[in-house]
Coordinates of C-alpha atoms and ligand atoms in Angstrom, one line a residue:
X1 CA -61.1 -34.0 -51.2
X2 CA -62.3 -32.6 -54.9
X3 CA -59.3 -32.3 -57.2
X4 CA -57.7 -28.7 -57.8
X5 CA -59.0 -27.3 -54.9
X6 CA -58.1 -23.6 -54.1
X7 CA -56.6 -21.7 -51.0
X8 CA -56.6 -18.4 -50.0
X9 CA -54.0 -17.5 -46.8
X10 CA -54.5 -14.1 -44.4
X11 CA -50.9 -13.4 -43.1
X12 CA -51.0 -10.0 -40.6
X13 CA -50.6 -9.4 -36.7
X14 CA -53.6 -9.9 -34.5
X15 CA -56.1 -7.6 -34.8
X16 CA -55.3 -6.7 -38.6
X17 CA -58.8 -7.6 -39.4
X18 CA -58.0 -11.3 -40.7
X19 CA -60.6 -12.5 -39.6
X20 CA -63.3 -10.0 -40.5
X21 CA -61.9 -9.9 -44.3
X22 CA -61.4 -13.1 -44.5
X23 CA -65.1 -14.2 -43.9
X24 CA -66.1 -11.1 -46.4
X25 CA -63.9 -13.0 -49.3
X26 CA -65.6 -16.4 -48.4
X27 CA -68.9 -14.9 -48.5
X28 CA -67.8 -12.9 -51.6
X29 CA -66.5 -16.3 -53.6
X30 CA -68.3 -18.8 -52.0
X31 CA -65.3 -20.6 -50.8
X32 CA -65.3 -22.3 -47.3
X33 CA -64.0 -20.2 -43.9
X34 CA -61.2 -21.9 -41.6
X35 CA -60.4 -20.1 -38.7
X36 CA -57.8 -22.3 -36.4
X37 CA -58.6 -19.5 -33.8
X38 CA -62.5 -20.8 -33.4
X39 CA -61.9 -24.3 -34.0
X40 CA -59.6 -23.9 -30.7
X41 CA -62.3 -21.5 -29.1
X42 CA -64.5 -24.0 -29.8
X43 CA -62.8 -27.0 -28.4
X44 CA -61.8 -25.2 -25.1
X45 CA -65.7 -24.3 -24.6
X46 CA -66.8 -27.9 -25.0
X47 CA -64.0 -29.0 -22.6
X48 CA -62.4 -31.6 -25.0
X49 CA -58.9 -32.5 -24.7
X50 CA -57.4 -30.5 -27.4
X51 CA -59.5 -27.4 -25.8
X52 CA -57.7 -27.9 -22.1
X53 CA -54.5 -28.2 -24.1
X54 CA -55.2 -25.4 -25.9
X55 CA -56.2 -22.6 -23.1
X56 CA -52.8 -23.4 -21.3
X57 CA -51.7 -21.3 -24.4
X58 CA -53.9 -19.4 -25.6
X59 CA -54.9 -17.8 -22.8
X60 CA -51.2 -16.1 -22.4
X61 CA -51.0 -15.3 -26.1
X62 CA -48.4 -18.2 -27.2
X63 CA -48.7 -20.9 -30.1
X64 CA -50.8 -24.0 -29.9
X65 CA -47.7 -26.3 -30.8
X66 CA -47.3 -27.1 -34.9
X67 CA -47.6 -30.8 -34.7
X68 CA -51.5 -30.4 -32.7
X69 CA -52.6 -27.0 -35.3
X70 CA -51.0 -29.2 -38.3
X71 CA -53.3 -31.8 -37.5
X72 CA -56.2 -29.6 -36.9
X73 CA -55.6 -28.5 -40.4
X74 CA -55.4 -31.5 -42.2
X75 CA -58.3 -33.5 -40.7
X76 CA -60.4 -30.2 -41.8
X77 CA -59.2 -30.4 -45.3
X78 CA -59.8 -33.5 -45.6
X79 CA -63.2 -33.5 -45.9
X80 CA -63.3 -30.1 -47.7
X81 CA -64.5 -29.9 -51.2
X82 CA -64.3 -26.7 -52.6
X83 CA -62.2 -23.6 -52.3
X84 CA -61.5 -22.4 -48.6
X85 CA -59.9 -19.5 -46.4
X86 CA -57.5 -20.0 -44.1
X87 CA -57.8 -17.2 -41.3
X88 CA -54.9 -17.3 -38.6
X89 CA -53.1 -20.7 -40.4
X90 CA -50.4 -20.9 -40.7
X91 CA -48.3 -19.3 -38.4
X92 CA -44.6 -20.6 -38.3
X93 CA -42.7 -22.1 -40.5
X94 CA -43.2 -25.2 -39.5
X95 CA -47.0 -25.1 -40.0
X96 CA -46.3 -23.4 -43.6
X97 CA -43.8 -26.7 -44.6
X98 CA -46.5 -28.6 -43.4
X99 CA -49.5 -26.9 -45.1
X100 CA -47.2 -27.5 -47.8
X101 CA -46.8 -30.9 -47.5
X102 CA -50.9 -31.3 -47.0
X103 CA -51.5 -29.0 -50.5
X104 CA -49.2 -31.6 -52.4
X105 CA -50.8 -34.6 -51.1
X106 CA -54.4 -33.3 -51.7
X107 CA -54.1 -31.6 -55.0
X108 CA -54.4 -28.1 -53.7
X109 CA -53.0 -24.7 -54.6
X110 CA -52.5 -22.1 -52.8
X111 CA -54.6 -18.9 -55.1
X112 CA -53.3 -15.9 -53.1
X113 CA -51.8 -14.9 -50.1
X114 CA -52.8 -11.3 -48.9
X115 CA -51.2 -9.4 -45.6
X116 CA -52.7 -6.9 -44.2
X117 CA -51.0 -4.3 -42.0
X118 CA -51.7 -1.9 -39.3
X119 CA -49.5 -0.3 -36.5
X120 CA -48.9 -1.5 -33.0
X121 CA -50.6 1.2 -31.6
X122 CA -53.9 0.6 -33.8
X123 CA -53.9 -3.0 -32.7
X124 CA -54.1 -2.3 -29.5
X125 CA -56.9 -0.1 -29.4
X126 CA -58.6 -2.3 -31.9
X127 CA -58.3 -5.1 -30.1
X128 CA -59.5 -3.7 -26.7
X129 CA -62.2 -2.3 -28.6
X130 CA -63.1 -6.0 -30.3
X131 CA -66.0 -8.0 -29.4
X132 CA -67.4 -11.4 -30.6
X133 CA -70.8 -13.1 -30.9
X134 CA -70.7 -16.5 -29.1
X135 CA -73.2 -17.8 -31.4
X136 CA -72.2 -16.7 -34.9
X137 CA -68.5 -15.8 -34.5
X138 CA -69.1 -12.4 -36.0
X139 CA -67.2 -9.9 -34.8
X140 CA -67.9 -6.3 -34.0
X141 CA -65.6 -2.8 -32.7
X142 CA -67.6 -1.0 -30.2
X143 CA -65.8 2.3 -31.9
X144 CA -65.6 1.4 -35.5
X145 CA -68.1 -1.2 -36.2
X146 CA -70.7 -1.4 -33.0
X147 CA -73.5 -3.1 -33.3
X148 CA -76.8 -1.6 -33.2
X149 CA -78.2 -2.2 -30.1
X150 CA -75.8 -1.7 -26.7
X151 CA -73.6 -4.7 -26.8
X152 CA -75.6 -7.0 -28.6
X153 CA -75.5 -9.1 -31.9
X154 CA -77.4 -7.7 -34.6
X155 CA -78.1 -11.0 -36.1
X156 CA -78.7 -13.1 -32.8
X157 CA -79.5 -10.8 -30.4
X158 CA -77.2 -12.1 -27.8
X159 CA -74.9 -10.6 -26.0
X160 CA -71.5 -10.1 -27.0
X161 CA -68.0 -10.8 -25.8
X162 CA -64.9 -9.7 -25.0
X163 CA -62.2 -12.6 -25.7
X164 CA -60.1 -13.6 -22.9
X165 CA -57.2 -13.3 -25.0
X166 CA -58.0 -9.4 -26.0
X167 CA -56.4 -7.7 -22.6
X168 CA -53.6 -5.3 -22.6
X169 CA -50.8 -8.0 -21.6
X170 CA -52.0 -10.6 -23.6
X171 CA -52.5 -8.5 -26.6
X172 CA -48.6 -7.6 -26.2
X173 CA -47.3 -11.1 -25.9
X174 CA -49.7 -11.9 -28.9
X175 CA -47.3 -8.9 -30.8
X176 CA -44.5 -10.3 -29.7
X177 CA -44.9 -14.1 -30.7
X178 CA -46.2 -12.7 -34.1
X179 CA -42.6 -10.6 -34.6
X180 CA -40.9 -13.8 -33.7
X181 CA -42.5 -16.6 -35.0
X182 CA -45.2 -15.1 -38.1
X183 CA -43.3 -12.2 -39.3
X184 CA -41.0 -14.8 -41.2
X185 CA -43.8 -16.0 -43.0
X186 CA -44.0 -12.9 -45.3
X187 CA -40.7 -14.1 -46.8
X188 CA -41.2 -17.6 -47.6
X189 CA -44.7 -16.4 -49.3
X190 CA -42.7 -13.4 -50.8
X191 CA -43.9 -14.3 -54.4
X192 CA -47.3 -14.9 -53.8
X193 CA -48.1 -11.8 -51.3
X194 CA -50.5 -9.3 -51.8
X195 CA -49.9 -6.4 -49.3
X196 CA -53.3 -4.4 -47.9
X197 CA -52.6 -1.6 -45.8
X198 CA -54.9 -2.4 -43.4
X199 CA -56.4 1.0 -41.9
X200 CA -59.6 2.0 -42.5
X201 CA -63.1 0.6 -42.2
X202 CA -63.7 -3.2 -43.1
X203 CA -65.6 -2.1 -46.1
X204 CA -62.7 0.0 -47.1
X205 CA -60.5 -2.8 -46.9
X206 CA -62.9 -5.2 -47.9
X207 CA -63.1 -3.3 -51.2
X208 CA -58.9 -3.1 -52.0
X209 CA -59.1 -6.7 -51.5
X210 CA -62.4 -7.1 -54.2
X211 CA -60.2 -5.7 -56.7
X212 CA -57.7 -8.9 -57.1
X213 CA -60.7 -10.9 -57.8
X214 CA -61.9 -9.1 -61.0
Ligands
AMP1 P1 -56.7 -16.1 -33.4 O1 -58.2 -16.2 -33.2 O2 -56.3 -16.4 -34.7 O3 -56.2 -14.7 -32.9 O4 -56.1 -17.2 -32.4 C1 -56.2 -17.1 -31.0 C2 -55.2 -18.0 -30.3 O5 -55.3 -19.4 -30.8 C3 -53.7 -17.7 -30.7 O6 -53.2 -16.6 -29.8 C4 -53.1 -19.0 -30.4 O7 -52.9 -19.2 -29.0 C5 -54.1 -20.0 -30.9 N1 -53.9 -20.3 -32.3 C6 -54.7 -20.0 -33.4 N2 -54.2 -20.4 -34.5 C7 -53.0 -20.9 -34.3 C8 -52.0 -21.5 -35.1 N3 -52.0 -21.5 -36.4 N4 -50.9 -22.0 -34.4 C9 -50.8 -21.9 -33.1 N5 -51.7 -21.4 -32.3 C10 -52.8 -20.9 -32.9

């Protein structure tokens, strides 16, 4: 791990568009992406250990528990040398002490903290609406942001998909976990947030977010 190494945390319920601004801004400063969501996917489609874990939960919308995603994080930043982008880390405050803990030992700072918001009801239709590449992660709204041909990555040219974790019910509990367990999170980063009212097109918000980097 590089000395004075960077962070940069997305805070916002699911379907906010973390994820999609949060690969803009790696792009944007070069700085590498970490998305605990895809490491998980990831793990549950090669059938490792941590992946069967991991589906008992994520596939009804709870936490992974702190002590497994803390651990995930730290072996990841371990061998990261340059400024990164946390996308869906952390989420409790357990996983924020502990990311804590991880920046002191490694010499890293935390840059900025941005939350992005959106209401209930646009999460839900967002989120129904959301599909993902399998290959390249990138991820597309049939209404907002569809790709150009039916269904299909522009980039790979495979066929996208719909997470198992984006249905109606699951989406709710997902709401619910993030009121109880995330929501607490915008305090303890009170000093460091950057609220972005997140409505709007991913350019749109992409371009709020541009401007705390001039
Ligand atoms: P995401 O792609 O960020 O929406 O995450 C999808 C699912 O992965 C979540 O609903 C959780 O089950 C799990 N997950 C991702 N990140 C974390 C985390 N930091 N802590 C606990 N569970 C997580």
């Amino acid at each position: 791990m590089a000395e004075g190494v960077k962070g940069i945390i997305f805070l916002g319920p699911p379907g906010a568009g973390k994820g999609t601004q949060a690969k803009k801004v790696a792009h944007f400063l070069n700085y590498s992406f970490i998305s605990t969501g895809d490491i998980l996917r990831e793990e549950v489609s090669k059938k490792t250990e941590l992946g069967a874990l991991a589906k008992k939960y994520m596939e009804k919308g709870e936490l992974v528990p702190d002590d497994v995603m803390l651990k995930i994080i730290e072996k990841k930043l371990k061998y990261n040398k340059k400024g990164f982008i946390l996308d869906g880390f952390p989420r409790t405050l357990q996983q924020a002490e502990g990311l804590d803990s991880i920046f002191r030992k490694n010499n890293i700072s935390i840059e900025k903290v941005f939350c992005l918001s959106v209401s209930e009801e646009e999460i839900i239709k967002r989120l129904s609406s959301r599909r993902v590449c399998p290959g390249c992660k990138r991820i597309y709204n049939l209404i907002t942001d569809p790709p150009e041909k039916n269904e299909k990555c522009d980039v790979c040219n495979v066929e996208l998909i719909k997470r198992s974790d984006d249905k109606e019910d699951v989406i709710r509990k997902r709401l619910e976990v993030y009121k109880k367990d995330t929501e607490l999170l915008l305090n303890y980063y009170r000093e460091k947030i950057i609220d972005i009212e997140g409505n709007g097109s991913s350019e749109e918000i992409f371009e709020k977010i541009k401007k705390f980097f001039k």
